CSV table of C-alpha atoms and ligand atoms in Angstrom, one decimal:
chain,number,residue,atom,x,y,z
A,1,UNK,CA,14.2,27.2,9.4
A,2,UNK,CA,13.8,26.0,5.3
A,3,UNK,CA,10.3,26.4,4.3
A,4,UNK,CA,10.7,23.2,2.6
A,5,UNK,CA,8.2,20.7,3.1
A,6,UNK,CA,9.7,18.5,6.2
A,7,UNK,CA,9.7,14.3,5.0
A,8,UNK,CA,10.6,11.0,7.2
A,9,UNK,CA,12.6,8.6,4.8
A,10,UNK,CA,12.4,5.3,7.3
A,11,UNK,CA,15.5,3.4,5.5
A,12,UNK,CA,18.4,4.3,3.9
A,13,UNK,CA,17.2,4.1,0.2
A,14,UNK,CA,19.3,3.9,-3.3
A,15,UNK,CA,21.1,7.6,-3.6
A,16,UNK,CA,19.0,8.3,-6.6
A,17,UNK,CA,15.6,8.5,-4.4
A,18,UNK,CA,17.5,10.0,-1.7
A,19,UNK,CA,19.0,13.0,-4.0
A,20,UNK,CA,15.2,13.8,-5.2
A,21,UNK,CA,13.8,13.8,-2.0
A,22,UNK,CA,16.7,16.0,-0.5
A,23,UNK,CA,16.5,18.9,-3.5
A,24,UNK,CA,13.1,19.4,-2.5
A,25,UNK,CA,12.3,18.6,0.8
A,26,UNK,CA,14.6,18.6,4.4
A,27,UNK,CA,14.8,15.5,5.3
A,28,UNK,CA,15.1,13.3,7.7
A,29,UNK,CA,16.2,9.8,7.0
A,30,UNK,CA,16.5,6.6,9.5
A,31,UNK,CA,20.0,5.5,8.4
A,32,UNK,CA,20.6,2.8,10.7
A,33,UNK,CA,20.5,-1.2,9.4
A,34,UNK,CA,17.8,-2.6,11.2
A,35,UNK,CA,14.3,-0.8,11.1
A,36,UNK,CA,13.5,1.8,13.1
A,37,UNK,CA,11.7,0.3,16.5
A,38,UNK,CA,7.4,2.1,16.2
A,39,UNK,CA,8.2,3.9,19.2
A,40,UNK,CA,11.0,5.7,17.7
A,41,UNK,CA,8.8,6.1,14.7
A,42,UNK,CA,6.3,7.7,16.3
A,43,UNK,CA,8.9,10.3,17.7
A,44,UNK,CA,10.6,10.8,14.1
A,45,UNK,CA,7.3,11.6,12.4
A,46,UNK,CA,5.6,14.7,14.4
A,47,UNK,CA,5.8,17.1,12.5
A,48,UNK,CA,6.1,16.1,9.2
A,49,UNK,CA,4.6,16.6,5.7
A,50,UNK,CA,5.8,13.4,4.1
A,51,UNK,CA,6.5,9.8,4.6
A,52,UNK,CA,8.2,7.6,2.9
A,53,UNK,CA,8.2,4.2,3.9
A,54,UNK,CA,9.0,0.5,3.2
A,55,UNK,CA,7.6,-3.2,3.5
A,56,UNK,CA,9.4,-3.0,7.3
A,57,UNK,CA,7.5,-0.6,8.7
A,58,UNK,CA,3.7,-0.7,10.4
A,59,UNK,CA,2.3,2.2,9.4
A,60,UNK,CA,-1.4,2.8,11.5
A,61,UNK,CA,-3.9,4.9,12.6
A,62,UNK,CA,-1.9,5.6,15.4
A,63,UNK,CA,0.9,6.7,13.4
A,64,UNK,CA,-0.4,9.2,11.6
A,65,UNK,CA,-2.0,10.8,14.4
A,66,UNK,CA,1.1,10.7,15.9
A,67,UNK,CA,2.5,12.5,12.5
A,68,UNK,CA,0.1,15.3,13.0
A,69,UNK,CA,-3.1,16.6,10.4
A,70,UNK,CA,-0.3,18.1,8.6
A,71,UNK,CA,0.8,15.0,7.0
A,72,UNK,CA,0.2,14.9,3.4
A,73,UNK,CA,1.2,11.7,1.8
A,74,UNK,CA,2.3,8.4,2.6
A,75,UNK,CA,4.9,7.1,0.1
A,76,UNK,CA,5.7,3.4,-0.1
A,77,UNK,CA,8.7,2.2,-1.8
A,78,UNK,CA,7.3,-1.4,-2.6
A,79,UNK,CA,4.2,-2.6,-4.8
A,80,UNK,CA,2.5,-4.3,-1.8
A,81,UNK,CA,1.3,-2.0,0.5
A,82,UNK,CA,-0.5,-4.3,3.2
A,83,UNK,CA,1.9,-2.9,5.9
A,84,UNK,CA,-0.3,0.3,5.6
A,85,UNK,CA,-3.6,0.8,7.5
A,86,UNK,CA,-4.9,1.9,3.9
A,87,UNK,CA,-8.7,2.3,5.5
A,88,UNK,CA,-7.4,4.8,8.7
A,89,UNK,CA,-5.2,6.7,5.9
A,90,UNK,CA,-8.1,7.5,3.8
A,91,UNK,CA,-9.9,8.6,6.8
A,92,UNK,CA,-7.7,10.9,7.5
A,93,UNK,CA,-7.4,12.2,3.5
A,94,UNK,CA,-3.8,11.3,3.3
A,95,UNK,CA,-3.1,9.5,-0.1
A,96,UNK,CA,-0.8,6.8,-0.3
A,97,UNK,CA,2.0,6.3,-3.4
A,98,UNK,CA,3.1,2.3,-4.4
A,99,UNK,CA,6.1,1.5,-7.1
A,100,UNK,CA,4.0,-1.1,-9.1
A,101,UNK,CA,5.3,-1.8,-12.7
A,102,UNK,CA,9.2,-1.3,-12.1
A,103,UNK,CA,9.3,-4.2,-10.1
A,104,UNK,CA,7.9,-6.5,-12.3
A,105,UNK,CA,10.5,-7.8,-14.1
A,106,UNK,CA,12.7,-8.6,-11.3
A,107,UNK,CA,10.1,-10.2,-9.3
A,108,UNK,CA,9.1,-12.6,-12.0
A,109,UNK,CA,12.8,-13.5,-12.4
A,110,UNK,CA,13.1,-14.6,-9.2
A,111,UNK,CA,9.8,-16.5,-9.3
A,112,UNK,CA,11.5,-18.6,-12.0
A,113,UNK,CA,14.6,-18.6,-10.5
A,114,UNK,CA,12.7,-20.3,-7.8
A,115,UNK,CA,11.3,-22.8,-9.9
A,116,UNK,CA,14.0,-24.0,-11.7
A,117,UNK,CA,15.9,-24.3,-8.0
A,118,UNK,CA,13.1,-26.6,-6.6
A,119,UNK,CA,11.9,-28.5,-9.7
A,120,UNK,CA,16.1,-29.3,-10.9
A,121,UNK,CA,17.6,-29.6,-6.6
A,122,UNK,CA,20.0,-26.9,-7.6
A,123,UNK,CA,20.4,-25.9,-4.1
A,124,UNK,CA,20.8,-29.6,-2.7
A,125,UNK,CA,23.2,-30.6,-5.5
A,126,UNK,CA,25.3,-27.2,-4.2
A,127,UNK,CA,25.5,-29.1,-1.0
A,128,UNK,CA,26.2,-32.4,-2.4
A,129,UNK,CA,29.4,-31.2,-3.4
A,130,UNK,CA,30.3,-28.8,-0.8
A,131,UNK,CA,29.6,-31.3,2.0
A,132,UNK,CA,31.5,-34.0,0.0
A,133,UNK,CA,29.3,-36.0,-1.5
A,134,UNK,CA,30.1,-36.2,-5.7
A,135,UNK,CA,31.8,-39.6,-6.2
A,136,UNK,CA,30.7,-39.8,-10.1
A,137,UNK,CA,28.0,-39.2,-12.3
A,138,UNK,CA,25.4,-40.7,-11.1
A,139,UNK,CA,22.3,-42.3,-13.4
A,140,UNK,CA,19.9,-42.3,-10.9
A,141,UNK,CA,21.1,-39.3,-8.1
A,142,UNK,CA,19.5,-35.5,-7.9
A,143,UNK,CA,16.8,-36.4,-10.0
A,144,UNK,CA,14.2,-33.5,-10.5
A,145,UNK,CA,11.0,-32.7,-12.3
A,146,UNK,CA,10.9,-31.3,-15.8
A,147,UNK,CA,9.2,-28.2,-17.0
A,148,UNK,CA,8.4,-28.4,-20.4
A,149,UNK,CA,4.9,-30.4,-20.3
A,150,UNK,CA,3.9,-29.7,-17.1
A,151,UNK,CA,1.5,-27.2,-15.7
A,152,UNK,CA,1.6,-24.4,-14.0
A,153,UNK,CA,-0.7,-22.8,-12.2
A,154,UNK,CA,-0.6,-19.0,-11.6
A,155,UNK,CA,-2.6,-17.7,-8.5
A,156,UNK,CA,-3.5,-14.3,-9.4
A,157,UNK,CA,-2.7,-12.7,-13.1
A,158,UNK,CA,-2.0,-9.2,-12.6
A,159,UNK,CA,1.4,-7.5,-13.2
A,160,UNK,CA,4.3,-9.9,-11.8
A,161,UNK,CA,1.4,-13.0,-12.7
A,162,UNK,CA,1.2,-12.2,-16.4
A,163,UNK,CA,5.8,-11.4,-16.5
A,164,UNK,CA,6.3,-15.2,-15.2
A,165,UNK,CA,3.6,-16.5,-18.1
A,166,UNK,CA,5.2,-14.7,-20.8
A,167,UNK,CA,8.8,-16.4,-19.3
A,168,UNK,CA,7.1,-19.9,-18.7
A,169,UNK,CA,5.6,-19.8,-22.3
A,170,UNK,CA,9.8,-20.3,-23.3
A,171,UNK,CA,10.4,-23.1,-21.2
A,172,UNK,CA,7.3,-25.0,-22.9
A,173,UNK,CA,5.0,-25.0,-20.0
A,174,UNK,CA,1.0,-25.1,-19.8
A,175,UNK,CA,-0.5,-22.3,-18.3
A,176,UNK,CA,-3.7,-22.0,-16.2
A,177,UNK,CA,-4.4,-18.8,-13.8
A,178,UNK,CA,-7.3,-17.9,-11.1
A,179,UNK,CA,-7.5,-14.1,-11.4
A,180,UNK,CA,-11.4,-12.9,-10.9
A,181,UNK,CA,-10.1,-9.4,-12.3
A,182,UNK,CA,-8.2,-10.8,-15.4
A,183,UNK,CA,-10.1,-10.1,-18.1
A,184,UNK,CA,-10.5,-13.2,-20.1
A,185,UNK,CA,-8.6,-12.0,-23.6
A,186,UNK,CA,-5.7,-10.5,-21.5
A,187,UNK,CA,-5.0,-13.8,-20.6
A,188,UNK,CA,-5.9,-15.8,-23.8
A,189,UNK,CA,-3.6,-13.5,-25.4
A,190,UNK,CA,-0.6,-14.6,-23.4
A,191,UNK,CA,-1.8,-18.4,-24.0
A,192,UNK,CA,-3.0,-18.6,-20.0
A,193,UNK,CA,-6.7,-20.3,-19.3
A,194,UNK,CA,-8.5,-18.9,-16.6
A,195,UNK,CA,-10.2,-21.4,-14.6
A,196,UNK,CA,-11.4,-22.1,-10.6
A,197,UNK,CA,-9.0,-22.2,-8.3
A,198,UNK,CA,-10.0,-25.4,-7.3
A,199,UNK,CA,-8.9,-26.7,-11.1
A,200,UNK,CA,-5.7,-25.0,-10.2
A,201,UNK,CA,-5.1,-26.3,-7.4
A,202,UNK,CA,-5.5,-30.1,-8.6
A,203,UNK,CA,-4.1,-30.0,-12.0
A,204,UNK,CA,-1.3,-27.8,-11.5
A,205,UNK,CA,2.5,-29.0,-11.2
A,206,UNK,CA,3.7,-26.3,-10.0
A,207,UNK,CA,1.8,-23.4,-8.4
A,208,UNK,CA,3.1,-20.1,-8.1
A,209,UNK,CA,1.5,-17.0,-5.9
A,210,UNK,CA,0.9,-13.6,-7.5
A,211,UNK,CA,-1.6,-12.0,-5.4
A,212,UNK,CA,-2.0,-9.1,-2.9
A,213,UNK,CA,-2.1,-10.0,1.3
A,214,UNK,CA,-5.4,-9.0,1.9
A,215,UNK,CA,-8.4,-10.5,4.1
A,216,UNK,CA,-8.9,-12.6,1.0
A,217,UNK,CA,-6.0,-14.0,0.5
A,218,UNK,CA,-4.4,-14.0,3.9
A,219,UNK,CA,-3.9,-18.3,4.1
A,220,UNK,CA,-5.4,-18.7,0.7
A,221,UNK,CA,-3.1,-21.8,1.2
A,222,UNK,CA,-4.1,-23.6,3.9
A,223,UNK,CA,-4.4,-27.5,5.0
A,224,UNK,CA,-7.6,-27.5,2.9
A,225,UNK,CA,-6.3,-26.2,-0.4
A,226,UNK,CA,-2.4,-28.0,0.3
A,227,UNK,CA,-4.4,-31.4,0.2
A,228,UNK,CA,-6.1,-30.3,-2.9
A,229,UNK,CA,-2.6,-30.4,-4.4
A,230,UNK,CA,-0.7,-33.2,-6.2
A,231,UNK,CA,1.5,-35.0,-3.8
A,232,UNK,CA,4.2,-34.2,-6.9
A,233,UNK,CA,3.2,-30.6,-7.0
A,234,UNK,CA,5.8,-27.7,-5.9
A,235,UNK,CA,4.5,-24.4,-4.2
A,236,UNK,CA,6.1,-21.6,-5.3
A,237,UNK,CA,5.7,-18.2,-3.5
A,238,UNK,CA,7.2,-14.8,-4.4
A,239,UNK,CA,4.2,-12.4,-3.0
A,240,UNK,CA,3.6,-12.3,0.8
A,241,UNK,CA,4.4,-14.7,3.3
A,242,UNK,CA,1.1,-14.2,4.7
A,243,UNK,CA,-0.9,-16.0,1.8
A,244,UNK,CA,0.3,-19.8,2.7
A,245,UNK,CA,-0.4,-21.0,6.6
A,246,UNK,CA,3.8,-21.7,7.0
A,247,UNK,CA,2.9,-24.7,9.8
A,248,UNK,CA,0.4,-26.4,7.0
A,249,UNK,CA,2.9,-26.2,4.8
A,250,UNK,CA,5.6,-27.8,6.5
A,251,UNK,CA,3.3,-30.6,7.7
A,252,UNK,CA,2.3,-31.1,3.9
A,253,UNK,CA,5.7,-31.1,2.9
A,254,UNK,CA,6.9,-33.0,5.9
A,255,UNK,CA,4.3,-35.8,4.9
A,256,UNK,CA,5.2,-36.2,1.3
A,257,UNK,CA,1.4,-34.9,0.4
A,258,UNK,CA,3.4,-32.1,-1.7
A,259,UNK,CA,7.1,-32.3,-3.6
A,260,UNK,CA,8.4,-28.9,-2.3
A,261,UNK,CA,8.2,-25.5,-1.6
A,262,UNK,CA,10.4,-22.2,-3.2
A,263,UNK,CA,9.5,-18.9,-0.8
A,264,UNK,CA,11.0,-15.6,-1.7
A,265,UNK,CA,8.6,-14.4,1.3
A,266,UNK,CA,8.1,-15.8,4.4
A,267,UNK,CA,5.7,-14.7,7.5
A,268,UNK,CA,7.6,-13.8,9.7
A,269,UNK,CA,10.4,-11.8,7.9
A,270,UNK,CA,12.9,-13.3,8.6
A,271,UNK,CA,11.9,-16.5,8.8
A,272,UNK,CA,13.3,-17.9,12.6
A,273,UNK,CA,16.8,-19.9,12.4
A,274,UNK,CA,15.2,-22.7,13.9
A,275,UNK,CA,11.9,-22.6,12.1
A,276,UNK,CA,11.5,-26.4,11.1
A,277,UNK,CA,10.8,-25.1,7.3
A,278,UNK,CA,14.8,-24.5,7.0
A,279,UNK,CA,15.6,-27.7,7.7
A,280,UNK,CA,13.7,-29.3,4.8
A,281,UNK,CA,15.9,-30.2,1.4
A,282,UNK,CA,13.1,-30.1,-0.7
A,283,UNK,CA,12.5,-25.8,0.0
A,284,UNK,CA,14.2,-23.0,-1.1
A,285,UNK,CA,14.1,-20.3,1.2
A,286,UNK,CA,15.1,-16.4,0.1
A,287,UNK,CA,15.2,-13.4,2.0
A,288,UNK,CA,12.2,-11.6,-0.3
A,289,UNK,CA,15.1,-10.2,-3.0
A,290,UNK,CA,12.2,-10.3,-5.6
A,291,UNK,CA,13.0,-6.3,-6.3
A,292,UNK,CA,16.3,-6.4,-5.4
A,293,UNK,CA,18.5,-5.8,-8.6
A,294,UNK,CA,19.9,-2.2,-9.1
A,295,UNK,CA,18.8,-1.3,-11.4
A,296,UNK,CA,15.0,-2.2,-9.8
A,297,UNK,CA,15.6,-0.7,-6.5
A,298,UNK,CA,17.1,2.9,-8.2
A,299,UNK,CA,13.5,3.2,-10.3
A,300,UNK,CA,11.8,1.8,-7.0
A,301,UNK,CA,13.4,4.7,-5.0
A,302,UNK,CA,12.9,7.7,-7.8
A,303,UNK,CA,9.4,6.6,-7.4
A,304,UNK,CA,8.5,6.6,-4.2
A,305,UNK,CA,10.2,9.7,-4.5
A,306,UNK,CA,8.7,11.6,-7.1
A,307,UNK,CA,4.8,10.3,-5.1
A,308,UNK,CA,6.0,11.7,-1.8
A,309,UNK,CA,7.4,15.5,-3.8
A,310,UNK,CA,4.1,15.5,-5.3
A,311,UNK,CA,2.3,14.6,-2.1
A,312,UNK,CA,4.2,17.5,0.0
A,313,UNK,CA,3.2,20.1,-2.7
A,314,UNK,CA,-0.3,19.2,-3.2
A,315,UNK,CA,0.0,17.5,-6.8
A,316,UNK,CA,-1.8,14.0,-7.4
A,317,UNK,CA,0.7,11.1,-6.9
A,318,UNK,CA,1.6,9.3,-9.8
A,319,UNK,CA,1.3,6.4,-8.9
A,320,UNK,CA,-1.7,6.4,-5.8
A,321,UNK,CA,-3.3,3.2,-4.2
A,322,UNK,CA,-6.9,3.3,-5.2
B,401,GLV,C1,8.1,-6.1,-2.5
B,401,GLV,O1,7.8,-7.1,-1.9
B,401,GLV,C2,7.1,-5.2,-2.9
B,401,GLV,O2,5.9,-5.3,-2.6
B,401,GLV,O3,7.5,-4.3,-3.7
């Protein structure tokens, strides 16, 4: 028997976490595709020091009891950590590690990426030719809404909020954000106004999500606040799927009371093959890739690694969830 500490790795992660992890620690990883069902999970962790987890897994109370007193840290390898009972873990003294920061970049990208998709039909005009359709240029076919001019609204201006202002700001967009926590020169200094989410929510053109799933937030957009949008407004959402009631959105959409929808997250994950959503032209649907360059994913990994080393040996994380 090593007298290293003993850590649960619940997916197969990029080599370059995995090789940290597995100089220090022995290590047990869940290599399989598919996540690892909770009752296995609950096998796979007695007895160990360490966790380190992703967005898949439901990590509870019931967990980490079944873990033992012994376990020492909880290591996520994502930003968003609302997969995590975060009020049973500090109960129990067990500090938990997020990878905010790294992921920025590559998130924001892909919130743009979504909104150039929606606003310019890049996926529909893919289909227009693959399923035949291109006779000739056409004056009045595939027409989109522009960017420069319009406004967007971003719903929360932390991290990933204040990347897609500083890449909006080159494509010649307004910018208005709700963010209670923003302080105001922050945002004045990347050219964003703060207002009330109602504002937002009626003047924007497009409206992009960059906040937490939490109590607050979880259906921040709802029936209520979809009708406060413009008919010609686009929703895009590159957070959690749990911040926009799905069904109100596709009944919006559906009724022409909004002009589309780009979601990088969806809730569930994955979204159903026969959820009605898919079958929409006007919404872009990804399977949440917002982190997934290499690049991204190799510092996500070394970082959830280095918070679950310092866990096992009793150093503060460097990077901890308040
Ligand atoms: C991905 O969704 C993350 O929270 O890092």
């Amino acid at each position: 028997m090593s007298n290293q500490p003993r850590v649960l790795v619940t997916r197969l992660i990029p080599e370059a976490g995995l090789e940290r992890v597995r100089q220090a620690c022995e290590v047990t990883v869940w290599a399989e595709d598919m996540p690892a069902p909770y009752e296995r999970l609950l096998d796979l962790v007695k007895g160990m020091d360490g966790l380190l987890c992703t967005l898949t897994e439901r990590i509870d109370a019931g967990l980490m009891d079944a873990a033992g007193p012994q376990l020492k840290v909880i290591s996520q390898m994502a930003v968003g950590y609302d997969n995590i009972d975060v009020a049973a873990a500090r109960t129990r003294g067990i500090p938990i590690g997020n990878t905010p920061g790294v992921l920025t970049d590559a998130t924001a990208d892909i919130a743009m990426a979504l909104l150039l998709a929606v606003s310019r039909r890049i996926v529909e005009s893919v289909d227009y030719i693959r399923t035949g359709q291109w006779q000739t240029w056409q004056p009045t076919a595939l027409l989109g809404t522009d960017l420069a001019g319009a406004t967007l609204g971003l719903i929360g201006l932390g991290r990933i909020g204040k990347a897609v202002a500083r890449r909006a700001r080159g494509f010649d967009l307004r910018l208005i954000a709700h963010s209670p926590h923003c302080p105001p020169e922050e945002a004045h200094a990347l050219g964003v106004e703060l207002v009330e989410l109602d504002y937002l929510l009626s003047e924007a053109d497009y409206v992009s999500i960059h906040t937490p799933l939490n109590e607050r937030t979880r259906h921040l957009i709802n029936r209520k606040t979809l009708a406060q949008m413009k008919p010609s407004a686009i929703l895009i959402n590159t957070a959690r799927g749990g911040v926009v009631d799905q069904h109100a959105l596709y009944e919006a959409l559906q009724a022409g009371k909004l002009r589309g929808a780009g979601l990088d997250v969806t809730d569930p994950e994955p979204i159903p093959l026969d959820d009605p959503l898919l079958g929409l032209p006007n919404v872009v649907i990804l399977p949440h890739i917002g982190s997934a360059s290499q690049r991204t994913r190799d510092r996500m990994a070394m970082m959830a690694a280095d918070n679950l080393i310092a866990g096992v040996t009793g150093q503060p994380l460097p990077t901890q969830v308040k």
